CSV table of C-alpha atoms in Angstrom, one decimal:
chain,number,residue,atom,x,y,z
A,1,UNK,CA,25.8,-81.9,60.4
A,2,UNK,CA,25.1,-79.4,63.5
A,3,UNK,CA,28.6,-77.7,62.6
A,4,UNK,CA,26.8,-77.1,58.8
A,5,UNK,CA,23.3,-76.0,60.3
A,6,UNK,CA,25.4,-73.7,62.5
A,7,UNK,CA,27.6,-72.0,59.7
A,8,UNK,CA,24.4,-71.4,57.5
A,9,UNK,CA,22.7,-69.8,60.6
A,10,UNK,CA,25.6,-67.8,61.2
A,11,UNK,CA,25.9,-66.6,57.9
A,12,UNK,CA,22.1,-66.1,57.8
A,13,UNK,CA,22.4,-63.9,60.6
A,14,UNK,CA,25.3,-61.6,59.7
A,15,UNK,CA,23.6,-61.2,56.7
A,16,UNK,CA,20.7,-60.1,57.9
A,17,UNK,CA,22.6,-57.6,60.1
A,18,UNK,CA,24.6,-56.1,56.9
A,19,UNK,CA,21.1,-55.8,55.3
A,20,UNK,CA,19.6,-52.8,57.8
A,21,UNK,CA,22.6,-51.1,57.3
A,22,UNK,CA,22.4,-51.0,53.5
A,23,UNK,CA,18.9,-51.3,52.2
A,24,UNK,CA,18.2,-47.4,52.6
A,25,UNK,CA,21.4,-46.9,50.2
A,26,UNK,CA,20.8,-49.4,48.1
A,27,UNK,CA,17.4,-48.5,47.1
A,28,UNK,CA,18.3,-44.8,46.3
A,29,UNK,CA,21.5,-46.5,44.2
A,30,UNK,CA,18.7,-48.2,42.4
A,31,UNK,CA,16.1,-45.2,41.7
A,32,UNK,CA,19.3,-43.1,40.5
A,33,UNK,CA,21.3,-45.8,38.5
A,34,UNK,CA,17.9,-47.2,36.8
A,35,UNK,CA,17.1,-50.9,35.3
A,36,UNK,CA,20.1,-50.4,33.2
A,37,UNK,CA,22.4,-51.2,35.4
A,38,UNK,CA,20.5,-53.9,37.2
A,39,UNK,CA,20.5,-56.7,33.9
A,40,UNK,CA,22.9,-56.8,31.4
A,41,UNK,CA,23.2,-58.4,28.3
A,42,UNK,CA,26.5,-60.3,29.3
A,43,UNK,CA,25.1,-61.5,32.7
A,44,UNK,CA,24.0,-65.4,33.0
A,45,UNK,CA,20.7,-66.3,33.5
A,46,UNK,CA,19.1,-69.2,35.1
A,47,UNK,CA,15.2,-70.2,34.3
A,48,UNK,CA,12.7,-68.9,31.7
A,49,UNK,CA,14.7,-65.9,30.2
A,50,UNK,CA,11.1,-63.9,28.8
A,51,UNK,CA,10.3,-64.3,33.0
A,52,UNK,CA,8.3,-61.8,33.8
A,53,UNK,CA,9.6,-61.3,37.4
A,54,UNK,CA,13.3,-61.2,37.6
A,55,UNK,CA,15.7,-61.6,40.5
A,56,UNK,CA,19.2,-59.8,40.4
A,57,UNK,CA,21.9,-61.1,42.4
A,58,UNK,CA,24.8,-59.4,42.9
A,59,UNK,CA,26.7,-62.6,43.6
A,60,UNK,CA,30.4,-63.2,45.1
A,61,UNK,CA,31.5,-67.0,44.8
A,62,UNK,CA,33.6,-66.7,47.8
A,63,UNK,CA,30.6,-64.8,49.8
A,64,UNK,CA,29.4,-67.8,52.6
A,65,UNK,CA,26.1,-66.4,52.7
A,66,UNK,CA,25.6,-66.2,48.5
A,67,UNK,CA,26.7,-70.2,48.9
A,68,UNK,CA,23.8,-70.9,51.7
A,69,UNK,CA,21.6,-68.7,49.5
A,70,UNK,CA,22.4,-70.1,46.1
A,71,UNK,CA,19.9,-73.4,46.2
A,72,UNK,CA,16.9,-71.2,47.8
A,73,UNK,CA,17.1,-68.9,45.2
A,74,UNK,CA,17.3,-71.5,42.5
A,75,UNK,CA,14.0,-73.6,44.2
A,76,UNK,CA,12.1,-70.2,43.9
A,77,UNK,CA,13.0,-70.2,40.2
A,78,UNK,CA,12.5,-74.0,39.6
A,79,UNK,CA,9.0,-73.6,41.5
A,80,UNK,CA,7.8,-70.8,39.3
A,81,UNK,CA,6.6,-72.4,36.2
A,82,UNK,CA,8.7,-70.0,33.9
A,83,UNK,CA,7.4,-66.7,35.4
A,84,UNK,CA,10.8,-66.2,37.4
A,85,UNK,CA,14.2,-65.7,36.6
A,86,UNK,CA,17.7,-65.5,37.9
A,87,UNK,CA,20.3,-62.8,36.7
A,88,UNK,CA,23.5,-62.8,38.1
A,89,UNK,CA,25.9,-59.9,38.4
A,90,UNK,CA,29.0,-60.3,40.0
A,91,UNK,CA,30.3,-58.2,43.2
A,92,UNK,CA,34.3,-59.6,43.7
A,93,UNK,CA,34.7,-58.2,47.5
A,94,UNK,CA,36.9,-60.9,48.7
A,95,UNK,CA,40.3,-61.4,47.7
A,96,UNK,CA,40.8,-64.1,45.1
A,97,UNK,CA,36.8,-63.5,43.8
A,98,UNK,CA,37.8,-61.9,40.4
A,99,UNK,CA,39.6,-64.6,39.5
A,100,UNK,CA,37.0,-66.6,40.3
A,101,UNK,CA,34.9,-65.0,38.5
A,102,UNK,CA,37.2,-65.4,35.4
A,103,UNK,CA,37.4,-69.1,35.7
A,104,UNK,CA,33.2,-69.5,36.4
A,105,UNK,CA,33.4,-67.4,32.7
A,106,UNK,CA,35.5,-69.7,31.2
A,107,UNK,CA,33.3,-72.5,31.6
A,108,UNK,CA,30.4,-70.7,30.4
A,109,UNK,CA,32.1,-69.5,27.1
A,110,UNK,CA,31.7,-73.9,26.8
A,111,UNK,CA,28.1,-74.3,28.7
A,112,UNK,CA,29.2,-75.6,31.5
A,113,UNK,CA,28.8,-72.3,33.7
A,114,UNK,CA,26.4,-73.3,36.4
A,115,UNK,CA,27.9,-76.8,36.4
A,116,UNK,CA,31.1,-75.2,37.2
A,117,UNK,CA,29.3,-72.9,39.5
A,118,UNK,CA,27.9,-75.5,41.6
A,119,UNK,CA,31.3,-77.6,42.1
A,120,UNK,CA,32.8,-74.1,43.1
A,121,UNK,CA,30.6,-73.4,45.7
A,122,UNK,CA,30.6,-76.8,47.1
A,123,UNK,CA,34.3,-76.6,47.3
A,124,UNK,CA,34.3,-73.6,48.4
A,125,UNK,CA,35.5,-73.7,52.4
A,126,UNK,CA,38.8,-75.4,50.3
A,127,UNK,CA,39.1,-72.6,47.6
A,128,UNK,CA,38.3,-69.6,49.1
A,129,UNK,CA,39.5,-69.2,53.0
A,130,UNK,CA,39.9,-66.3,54.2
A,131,UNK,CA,43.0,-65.4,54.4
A,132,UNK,CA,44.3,-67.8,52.2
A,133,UNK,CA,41.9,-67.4,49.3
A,134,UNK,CA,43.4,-70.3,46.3
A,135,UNK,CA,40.9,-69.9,43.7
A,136,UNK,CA,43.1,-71.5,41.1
A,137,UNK,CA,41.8,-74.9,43.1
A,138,UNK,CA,38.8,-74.2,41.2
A,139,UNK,CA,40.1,-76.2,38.4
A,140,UNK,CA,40.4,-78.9,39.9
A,141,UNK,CA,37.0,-78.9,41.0
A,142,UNK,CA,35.3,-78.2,37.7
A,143,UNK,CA,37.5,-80.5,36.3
A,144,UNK,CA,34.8,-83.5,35.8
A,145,UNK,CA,32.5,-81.0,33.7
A,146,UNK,CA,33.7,-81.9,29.9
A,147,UNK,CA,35.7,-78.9,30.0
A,148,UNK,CA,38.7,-78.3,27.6
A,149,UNK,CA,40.4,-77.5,29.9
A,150,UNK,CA,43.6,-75.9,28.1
A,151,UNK,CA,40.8,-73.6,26.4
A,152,UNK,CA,39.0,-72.5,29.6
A,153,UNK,CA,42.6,-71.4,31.1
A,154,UNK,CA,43.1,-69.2,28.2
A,155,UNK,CA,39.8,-67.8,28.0
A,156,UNK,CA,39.7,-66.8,32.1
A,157,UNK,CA,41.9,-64.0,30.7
A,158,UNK,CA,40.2,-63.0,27.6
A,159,UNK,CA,39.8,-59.4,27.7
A,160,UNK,CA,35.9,-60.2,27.3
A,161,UNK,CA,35.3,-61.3,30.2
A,162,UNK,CA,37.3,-58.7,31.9
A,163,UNK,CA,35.2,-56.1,30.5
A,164,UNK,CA,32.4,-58.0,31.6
A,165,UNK,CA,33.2,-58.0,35.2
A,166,UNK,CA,34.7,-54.6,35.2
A,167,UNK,CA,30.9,-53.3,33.9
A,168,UNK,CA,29.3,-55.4,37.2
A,169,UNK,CA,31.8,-53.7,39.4
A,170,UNK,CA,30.9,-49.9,37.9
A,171,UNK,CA,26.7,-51.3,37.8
A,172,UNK,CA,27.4,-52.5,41.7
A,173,UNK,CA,28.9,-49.4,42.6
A,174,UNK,CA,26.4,-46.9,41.1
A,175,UNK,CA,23.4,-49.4,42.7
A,176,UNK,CA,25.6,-49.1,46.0
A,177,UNK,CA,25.9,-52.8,47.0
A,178,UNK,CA,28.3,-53.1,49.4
A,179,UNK,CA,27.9,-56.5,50.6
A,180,UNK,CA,26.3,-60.0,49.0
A,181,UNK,CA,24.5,-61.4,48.4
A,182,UNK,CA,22.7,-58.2,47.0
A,183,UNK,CA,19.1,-58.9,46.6
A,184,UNK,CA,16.6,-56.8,43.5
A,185,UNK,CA,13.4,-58.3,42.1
A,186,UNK,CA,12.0,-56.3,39.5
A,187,UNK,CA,13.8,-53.7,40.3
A,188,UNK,CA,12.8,-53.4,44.3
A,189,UNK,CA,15.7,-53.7,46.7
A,190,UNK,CA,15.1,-56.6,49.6
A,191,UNK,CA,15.4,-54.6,51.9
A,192,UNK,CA,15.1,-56.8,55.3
A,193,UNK,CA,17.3,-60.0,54.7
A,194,UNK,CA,15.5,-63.7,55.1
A,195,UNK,CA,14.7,-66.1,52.9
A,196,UNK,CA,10.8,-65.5,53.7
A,197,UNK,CA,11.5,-62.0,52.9
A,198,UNK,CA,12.5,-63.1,49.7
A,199,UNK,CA,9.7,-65.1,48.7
A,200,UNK,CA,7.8,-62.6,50.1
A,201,UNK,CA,9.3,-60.0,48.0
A,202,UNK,CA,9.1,-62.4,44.9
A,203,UNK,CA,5.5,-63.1,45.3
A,204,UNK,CA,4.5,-59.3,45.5
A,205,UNK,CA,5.8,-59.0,42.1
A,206,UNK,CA,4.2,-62.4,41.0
A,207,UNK,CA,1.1,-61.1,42.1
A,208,UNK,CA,1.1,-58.0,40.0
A,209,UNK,CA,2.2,-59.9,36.6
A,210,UNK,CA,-1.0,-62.1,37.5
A,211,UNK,CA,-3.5,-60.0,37.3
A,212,UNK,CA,-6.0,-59.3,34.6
């Protein structure tokens, strides 16, 4: 258990040290790319999907620090009452994260994508070591979802989905995310890495849908 608490903090804190570096850049990525690039039809959503305040990750499955992230970001959403959402973009910076990406995909094209998500990223110290990244150990870890699993193989590599990621590469560029997990609500940058800031940052934007 100390060995866990000690990885998150770790990963909390080299996050938060990638964050000075790349707020400044990241902001002016998103005042010169515009909202467009931000959500996308093709990108999954979790929670109320006519939200009023949105959160955009850009997201790596094999990122340590989008895995200690992913269930803070999902109790703000649960904890909103329908007036926040989730939209996930995908930023493949590791090797082995593309493919990831591909599989996660394929078990949406059947409803199982944040199922699928959930097993990866609890399996992900197996999967995706640096180094060694193996992310075709995925399927065995999504394997107890109901997938057909024959179909979700072929599909990884549908030329849908590869446009898909390629667009969330070009939209991660042009918004100059660098590192993840790559923080926007509402269009504002997080610009000073924490999960207070976060919440913070979410409940600014909560606060102006509010009012009369």
């Amino acid at each position: 258990m100390a060995g866990a608490v000690g990885v998150v903090a770790l990963a909390f804190i080299a996050g938060a040290a990638i964050y000075k570096e790349r707020s400044a850049q990241q902001a002016a990525g998103a005042a010169q790319a515009g909202s467009e690039a931000l959500v996308r039809a093709h990108a999954p959503v979790f929670g109320n999907p006519q939200a009023q305040v949105t959160i955009v990750e850009f997201f790596d499955p094999s990122c340590e620090t989008c895995r200690a992230f992913y269930p803070l970001v999902k109790s703000i959403v649960n904890a909103s009452f329908g007036q926040v959402r989730l939209v996930l973009r995908y930023a493949p910076l590791h090797p082995g994260s593309d493919r990831a990406v591909q599989i996660l995909e394929a078990a949406r094209l059947q409803g199982q994508y944040w199922p699928a998500l959930e097993r990866a990223l609890a399996d992900q110290p197996r999967w995706a070591a640096h180094g060694n990244p193996q992310p075709e150990l995925i399927w065995e870890s999504i394997a107890d979802t109901g997938l057909d699993m024959a179909k979700a193989r072929a599909d990884a590599g549908s030329p849908a989905i590869a446009d898909a990621l390629r667009q969330d590469i070009a939209d991660m560029k042009a918004l100059q995310v660098r590192a993840t997990p790559g923080f926007f609500v509402n269009g504002r940058p997080l610009t000073d890495f924490g999960e207070a800031q976060l919440r913070a940052l979410v409940n600014e934007e909560l606060a102006k849908v509010r009012k009369p």
